[in-house]
Amino acid sequence: MTARPITAEIPARPRMARDPLELVPEVAEVSAALFKATGNRSVPRATISLVQLRAGQIVGSTYLTVLHTGFLRKAGESEERITSVASWQDSPYFTGAERAALALVEAVLQPSAHGERVSDELYAEVSGHYDDKALATLTVAIGQVNFFVPIALIAKPVPGRSFTDPWA
């Protein structure tokens, strides 16, 4: 397989001709259940979106990055907060709870050279900011975005198109 030159234009069409959710309609039920679970208000919607934006950045999905950036803008988040998600560690725009959530998604998605991805210390830090239900919800929110990572990376929906119809 030959690599695409970095200066090549990226086509504005999805890699898969048909929406995988159309081909496997049962996925819609799973998706709806995940959205319902993360919408239980135990974790602020902004925190969930920040975590999911960071996940999209980590896995290298332009579609997920654009999608979650759009969600944050629609929710009224500042450009400073949105654009500094990639460098959250030295950004002054996040609360301690948001920092803990961002550290958690990074630990889950990035290999660790030093043992467990989610250390006991990180777990203690996160659980110091979130009660049991909120921590479970945050865990599901990380799973929710990860549920869509294969679709985003394999099918390659077009970034910036409607979340409900990226194949249009």
PDB file of C-alpha atoms in Angstrom:
ATOM      1  CA  MET A   1       0.000   0.000   0.000  1.00  0.00           C
ATOM      2  CA  THR A   2       1.401   3.384  -0.924  1.00  0.00           C
ATOM      3  CA  ALA A   3       1.113   6.361   1.347  1.00  0.00           C
ATOM      4  CA  ARG A   4      -0.810   9.420   0.247  1.00  0.00           C
ATOM      5  CA  PRO A   5       1.423  12.485  -0.121  1.00  0.00           C
ATOM      6  CA  ILE A   6       0.724  14.935   2.706  1.00  0.00           C
ATOM      7  CA  THR A   7       0.013  17.690   0.178  1.00  0.00           C
ATOM      8  CA  ALA A   8      -2.678  15.659  -1.633  1.00  0.00           C
ATOM      9  CA  GLU A   9      -6.234  16.932  -1.462  1.00  0.00           C
ATOM     10  CA  ILE A  10      -8.623  14.837   0.626  1.00  0.00           C
ATOM     11  CA  PRO A  11     -11.825  13.986  -1.248  1.00  0.00           C
ATOM     12  CA  ALA A  12     -15.024  15.415   0.253  1.00  0.00           C
ATOM     13  CA  ARG A  13     -16.845  12.109   0.219  1.00  0.00           C
ATOM     14  CA  PRO A  14     -16.972   9.254   2.683  1.00  0.00           C
ATOM     15  CA  ARG A  15     -14.812   6.187   2.130  1.00  0.00           C
ATOM     16  CA  MET A  16     -17.810   3.865   2.465  1.00  0.00           C
ATOM     17  CA  ALA A  17     -20.535   4.615  -0.051  1.00  0.00           C
ATOM     18  CA  ARG A  18     -23.348   3.793   2.386  1.00  0.00           C
ATOM     19  CA  ASP A  19     -23.877   4.758   5.989  1.00  0.00           C
ATOM     20  CA  PRO A  20     -22.931   1.795   8.229  1.00  0.00           C
ATOM     21  CA  LEU A  21     -25.864   2.676  10.495  1.00  0.00           C
ATOM     22  CA  GLU A  22     -28.175   2.209   7.501  1.00  0.00           C
ATOM     23  CA  LEU A  23     -26.590  -1.151   6.740  1.00  0.00           C
ATOM     24  CA  VAL A  24     -26.747  -2.308  10.388  1.00  0.00           C
ATOM     25  CA  PRO A  25     -29.831  -0.503  11.751  1.00  0.00           C
ATOM     26  CA  GLU A  26     -29.532  -2.198  15.154  1.00  0.00           C
ATOM     27  CA  VAL A  27     -26.631   0.144  15.867  1.00  0.00           C
ATOM     28  CA  ALA A  28     -29.130   3.011  16.155  1.00  0.00           C
ATOM     29  CA  GLU A  29     -30.588   1.414  19.305  1.00  0.00           C
ATOM     30  CA  VAL A  30     -27.145   1.110  20.875  1.00  0.00           C
ATOM     31  CA  SER A  31     -26.348   4.691  19.922  1.00  0.00           C
ATOM     32  CA  ALA A  32     -29.605   5.983  21.393  1.00  0.00           C
ATOM     33  CA  ALA A  33     -28.998   4.075  24.636  1.00  0.00           C
ATOM     34  CA  LEU A  34     -25.490   5.531  24.949  1.00  0.00           C
ATOM     35  CA  PHE A  35     -26.771   9.081  24.387  1.00  0.00           C
ATOM     36  CA  LYS A  36     -29.482   8.522  26.980  1.00  0.00           C
ATOM     37  CA  ALA A  37     -26.966   7.133  29.486  1.00  0.00           C
ATOM     38  CA  THR A  38     -24.561  10.050  29.088  1.00  0.00           C
ATOM     39  CA  GLY A  39     -27.408  12.542  29.267  1.00  0.00           C
ATOM     40  CA  ASN A  40     -28.361  11.636  32.836  1.00  0.00           C
ATOM     41  CA  ARG A  41     -27.009  15.004  34.084  1.00  0.00           C
ATOM     42  CA  SER A  42     -24.562  13.503  36.563  1.00  0.00           C
ATOM     43  CA  VAL A  43     -21.693  14.938  34.472  1.00  0.00           C
ATOM     44  CA  PRO A  44     -22.034  18.321  32.774  1.00  0.00           C
ATOM     45  CA  ARG A  45     -22.686  17.995  29.050  1.00  0.00           C
ATOM     46  CA  ALA A  46     -19.733  20.315  28.399  1.00  0.00           C
ATOM     47  CA  THR A  47     -17.388  17.934  30.229  1.00  0.00           C
ATOM     48  CA  ILE A  48     -18.628  14.991  28.190  1.00  0.00           C
ATOM     49  CA  SER A  49     -18.127  16.942  24.966  1.00  0.00           C
ATOM     50  CA  LEU A  50     -14.635  18.060  26.022  1.00  0.00           C
ATOM     51  CA  VAL A  51     -13.705  14.444  26.749  1.00  0.00           C
ATOM     52  CA  GLN A  52     -15.144  13.253  23.454  1.00  0.00           C
ATOM     53  CA  LEU A  53     -13.356  16.019  21.540  1.00  0.00           C
ATOM     54  CA  ARG A  54     -10.080  14.948  23.158  1.00  0.00           C
ATOM     55  CA  ALA A  55     -10.807  11.330  22.201  1.00  0.00           C
ATOM     56  CA  GLY A  56     -11.334  12.362  18.571  1.00  0.00           C
ATOM     57  CA  GLN A  57      -8.035  14.233  18.632  1.00  0.00           C
ATOM     58  CA  ILE A  58      -6.168  11.297  20.167  1.00  0.00           C
ATOM     59  CA  VAL A  59      -7.430   8.753  17.626  1.00  0.00           C
ATOM     60  CA  GLY A  60      -6.792  11.155  14.758  1.00  0.00           C
ATOM     61  CA  SER A  61     -10.365  11.451  13.492  1.00  0.00           C
ATOM     62  CA  THR A  62     -11.147  14.739  11.802  1.00  0.00           C
ATOM     63  CA  TYR A  63     -14.825  13.757  11.686  1.00  0.00           C
ATOM     64  CA  LEU A  64     -15.060  13.258  15.470  1.00  0.00           C
ATOM     65  CA  THR A  65     -12.950  16.341  16.166  1.00  0.00           C
ATOM     66  CA  VAL A  66     -15.125  18.564  13.987  1.00  0.00           C
ATOM     67  CA  LEU A  67     -18.318  16.974  15.354  1.00  0.00           C
ATOM     68  CA  HIS A  68     -17.473  17.531  19.019  1.00  0.00           C
ATOM     69  CA  THR A  69     -16.044  20.994  18.352  1.00  0.00           C
ATOM     70  CA  GLY A  70     -19.392  21.866  16.780  1.00  0.00           C
ATOM     71  CA  PHE A  71     -21.296  20.490  19.774  1.00  0.00           C
ATOM     72  CA  LEU A  72     -19.183  22.629  22.110  1.00  0.00           C
ATOM     73  CA  ARG A  73     -19.698  25.770  20.001  1.00  0.00           C
ATOM     74  CA  LYS A  74     -23.455  25.204  19.896  1.00  0.00           C
ATOM     75  CA  ALA A  75     -23.405  24.848  23.691  1.00  0.00           C
ATOM     76  CA  GLY A  76     -21.751  28.275  23.947  1.00  0.00           C
ATOM     77  CA  GLU A  77     -18.258  27.149  24.943  1.00  0.00           C
ATOM     78  CA  SER A  78     -15.509  29.709  24.352  1.00  0.00           C
ATOM     79  CA  GLU A  79     -13.049  29.318  21.508  1.00  0.00           C
ATOM     80  CA  GLU A  80     -10.241  29.359  24.082  1.00  0.00           C
ATOM     81  CA  ARG A  81     -11.624  26.291  25.837  1.00  0.00           C
ATOM     82  CA  ILE A  82     -12.354  24.458  22.600  1.00  0.00           C
ATOM     83  CA  THR A  83      -9.009  25.133  20.952  1.00  0.00           C
ATOM     84  CA  SER A  84      -6.970  24.383  24.057  1.00  0.00           C
ATOM     85  CA  VAL A  85      -8.391  20.883  24.577  1.00  0.00           C
ATOM     86  CA  ALA A  86      -5.393  19.469  22.689  1.00  0.00           C
ATOM     87  CA  SER A  87      -3.045  21.153  25.174  1.00  0.00           C
ATOM     88  CA  TRP A  88      -5.285  21.034  28.248  1.00  0.00           C
ATOM     89  CA  GLN A  89      -2.407  20.193  30.612  1.00  0.00           C
ATOM     90  CA  ASP A  90      -1.065  23.753  30.505  1.00  0.00           C
ATOM     91  CA  SER A  91      -4.316  25.558  29.712  1.00  0.00           C
ATOM     92  CA  PRO A  92      -5.918  27.795  32.364  1.00  0.00           C
ATOM     93  CA  TYR A  93      -9.433  27.243  30.960  1.00  0.00           C
ATOM     94  CA  PHE A  94     -10.408  23.979  32.676  1.00  0.00           C
ATOM     95  CA  THR A  95     -11.645  23.118  36.149  1.00  0.00           C
ATOM     96  CA  GLY A  96     -10.042  20.421  38.268  1.00  0.00           C
ATOM     97  CA  ALA A  97     -12.911  18.066  37.450  1.00  0.00           C
ATOM     98  CA  GLU A  98     -12.541  18.694  33.716  1.00  0.00           C
ATOM     99  CA  ARG A  99      -8.777  18.135  33.965  1.00  0.00           C
ATOM    100  CA  ALA A 100      -9.375  14.833  35.739  1.00  0.00           C
ATOM    101  CA  ALA A 101     -11.833  13.766  33.017  1.00  0.00           C
ATOM    102  CA  LEU A 102      -9.398  14.748  30.252  1.00  0.00           C
ATOM    103  CA  ALA A 103      -6.584  12.862  31.990  1.00  0.00           C
ATOM    104  CA  LEU A 104      -8.858   9.830  32.227  1.00  0.00           C
ATOM    105  CA  VAL A 105      -9.713   9.754  28.520  1.00  0.00           C
ATOM    106  CA  GLU A 106      -6.040  10.136  27.655  1.00  0.00           C
ATOM    107  CA  ALA A 107      -5.108   7.266  29.980  1.00  0.00           C
ATOM    108  CA  VAL A 108      -7.768   5.020  28.464  1.00  0.00           C
ATOM    109  CA  LEU A 109      -6.796   5.759  24.859  1.00  0.00           C
ATOM    110  CA  GLN A 110      -3.025   5.978  25.051  1.00  0.00           C
ATOM    111  CA  PRO A 111      -0.685   3.094  25.835  1.00  0.00           C
ATOM    112  CA  SER A 112       1.317   3.383  29.017  1.00  0.00           C
ATOM    113  CA  ALA A 113       4.988   2.520  29.225  1.00  0.00           C
ATOM    114  CA  HIS A 114       4.661   2.326  33.004  1.00  0.00           C
ATOM    115  CA  GLY A 115       2.027  -0.328  33.659  1.00  0.00           C
ATOM    116  CA  GLU A 116      -1.686   0.224  33.921  1.00  0.00           C
ATOM    117  CA  ARG A 117      -3.236   2.875  31.734  1.00  0.00           C
ATOM    118  CA  VAL A 118      -5.536   4.038  34.509  1.00  0.00           C
ATOM    119  CA  SER A 119      -3.387   4.068  37.611  1.00  0.00           C
ATOM    120  CA  ASP A 120      -4.753   3.944  41.131  1.00  0.00           C
ATOM    121  CA  GLU A 121      -3.549   7.538  41.559  1.00  0.00           C
ATOM    122  CA  LEU A 122      -5.493   8.719  38.498  1.00  0.00           C
ATOM    123  CA  TYR A 123      -8.575   6.807  39.621  1.00  0.00           C
ATOM    124  CA  ALA A 124      -8.336   8.440  43.047  1.00  0.00           C
ATOM    125  CA  GLU A 125      -7.978  11.882  41.442  1.00  0.00           C
ATOM    126  CA  VAL A 126     -10.990  11.356  39.166  1.00  0.00           C
ATOM    127  CA  SER A 127     -13.136   9.838  41.929  1.00  0.00           C
ATOM    128  CA  GLY A 128     -12.307  12.846  44.087  1.00  0.00           C
ATOM    129  CA  HIS A 129     -14.182  14.996  41.553  1.00  0.00           C
ATOM    130  CA  TYR A 130     -17.020  12.645  40.594  1.00  0.00           C
ATOM    131  CA  ASP A 131     -19.403  10.550  42.678  1.00  0.00           C
ATOM    132  CA  ASP A 132     -20.031   6.915  41.705  1.00  0.00           C
ATOM    133  CA  LYS A 133     -22.825   7.663  39.237  1.00  0.00           C
ATOM    134  CA  ALA A 134     -20.903  10.494  37.598  1.00  0.00           C
ATOM    135  CA  LEU A 135     -17.760   8.371  37.304  1.00  0.00           C
ATOM    136  CA  ALA A 136     -19.781   5.565  35.729  1.00  0.00           C
ATOM    137  CA  THR A 137     -21.359   8.099  33.355  1.00  0.00           C
ATOM    138  CA  LEU A 138     -17.956   9.498  32.439  1.00  0.00           C
ATOM    139  CA  THR A 139     -16.777   5.942  31.762  1.00  0.00           C
ATOM    140  CA  VAL A 140     -19.773   5.368  29.481  1.00  0.00           C
ATOM    141  CA  ALA A 141     -19.081   8.702  27.717  1.00  0.00           C
ATOM    142  CA  ILE A 142     -15.555   7.513  26.901  1.00  0.00           C
ATOM    143  CA  GLY A 143     -17.032   4.220  25.701  1.00  0.00           C
ATOM    144  CA  GLN A 144     -19.638   6.095  23.671  1.00  0.00           C
ATOM    145  CA  VAL A 145     -17.089   7.977  21.596  1.00  0.00           C
ATOM    146  CA  ASN A 146     -14.983   4.826  21.302  1.00  0.00           C
ATOM    147  CA  PHE A 147     -18.023   2.966  19.988  1.00  0.00           C
ATOM    148  CA  PHE A 148     -17.973   5.349  17.001  1.00  0.00           C
ATOM    149  CA  VAL A 149     -14.191   5.421  16.467  1.00  0.00           C
ATOM    150  CA  PRO A 150     -14.143   2.433  14.068  1.00  0.00           C
ATOM    151  CA  ILE A 151     -16.945   3.958  11.996  1.00  0.00           C
ATOM    152  CA  ALA A 152     -15.127   7.293  11.908  1.00  0.00           C
ATOM    153  CA  LEU A 153     -11.772   5.769  10.971  1.00  0.00           C
ATOM    154  CA  ILE A 154     -12.924   3.010   8.613  1.00  0.00           C
ATOM    155  CA  ALA A 155     -15.986   4.509   6.915  1.00  0.00           C
ATOM    156  CA  LYS A 156     -14.601   8.072   7.066  1.00  0.00           C
ATOM    157  CA  PRO A 157     -17.789  10.172   7.082  1.00  0.00           C
ATOM    158  CA  VAL A 158     -17.252  13.676   5.767  1.00  0.00           C
ATOM    159  CA  PRO A 159     -16.299  16.148   8.526  1.00  0.00           C
ATOM    160  CA  GLY A 160     -18.682  19.026   9.024  1.00  0.00           C
ATOM    161  CA  ARG A 161     -21.748  17.295   7.670  1.00  0.00           C
ATOM    162  CA  SER A 162     -24.778  16.727   9.828  1.00  0.00           C
ATOM    163  CA  PHE A 163     -24.284  14.227  12.639  1.00  0.00           C
ATOM    164  CA  THR A 164     -27.531  12.586  11.569  1.00  0.00           C
ATOM    165  CA  ASP A 165     -26.563  12.313   7.916  1.00  0.00           C
ATOM    166  CA  PRO A 166     -22.805  12.454   7.248  1.00  0.00           C
ATOM    167  CA  TRP A 167     -23.295  10.363   4.102  1.00  0.00           C
ATOM    168  CA  ALA A 168     -25.619  12.876   2.374  1.00  0.00           C
TER     169      ALA A 168
END
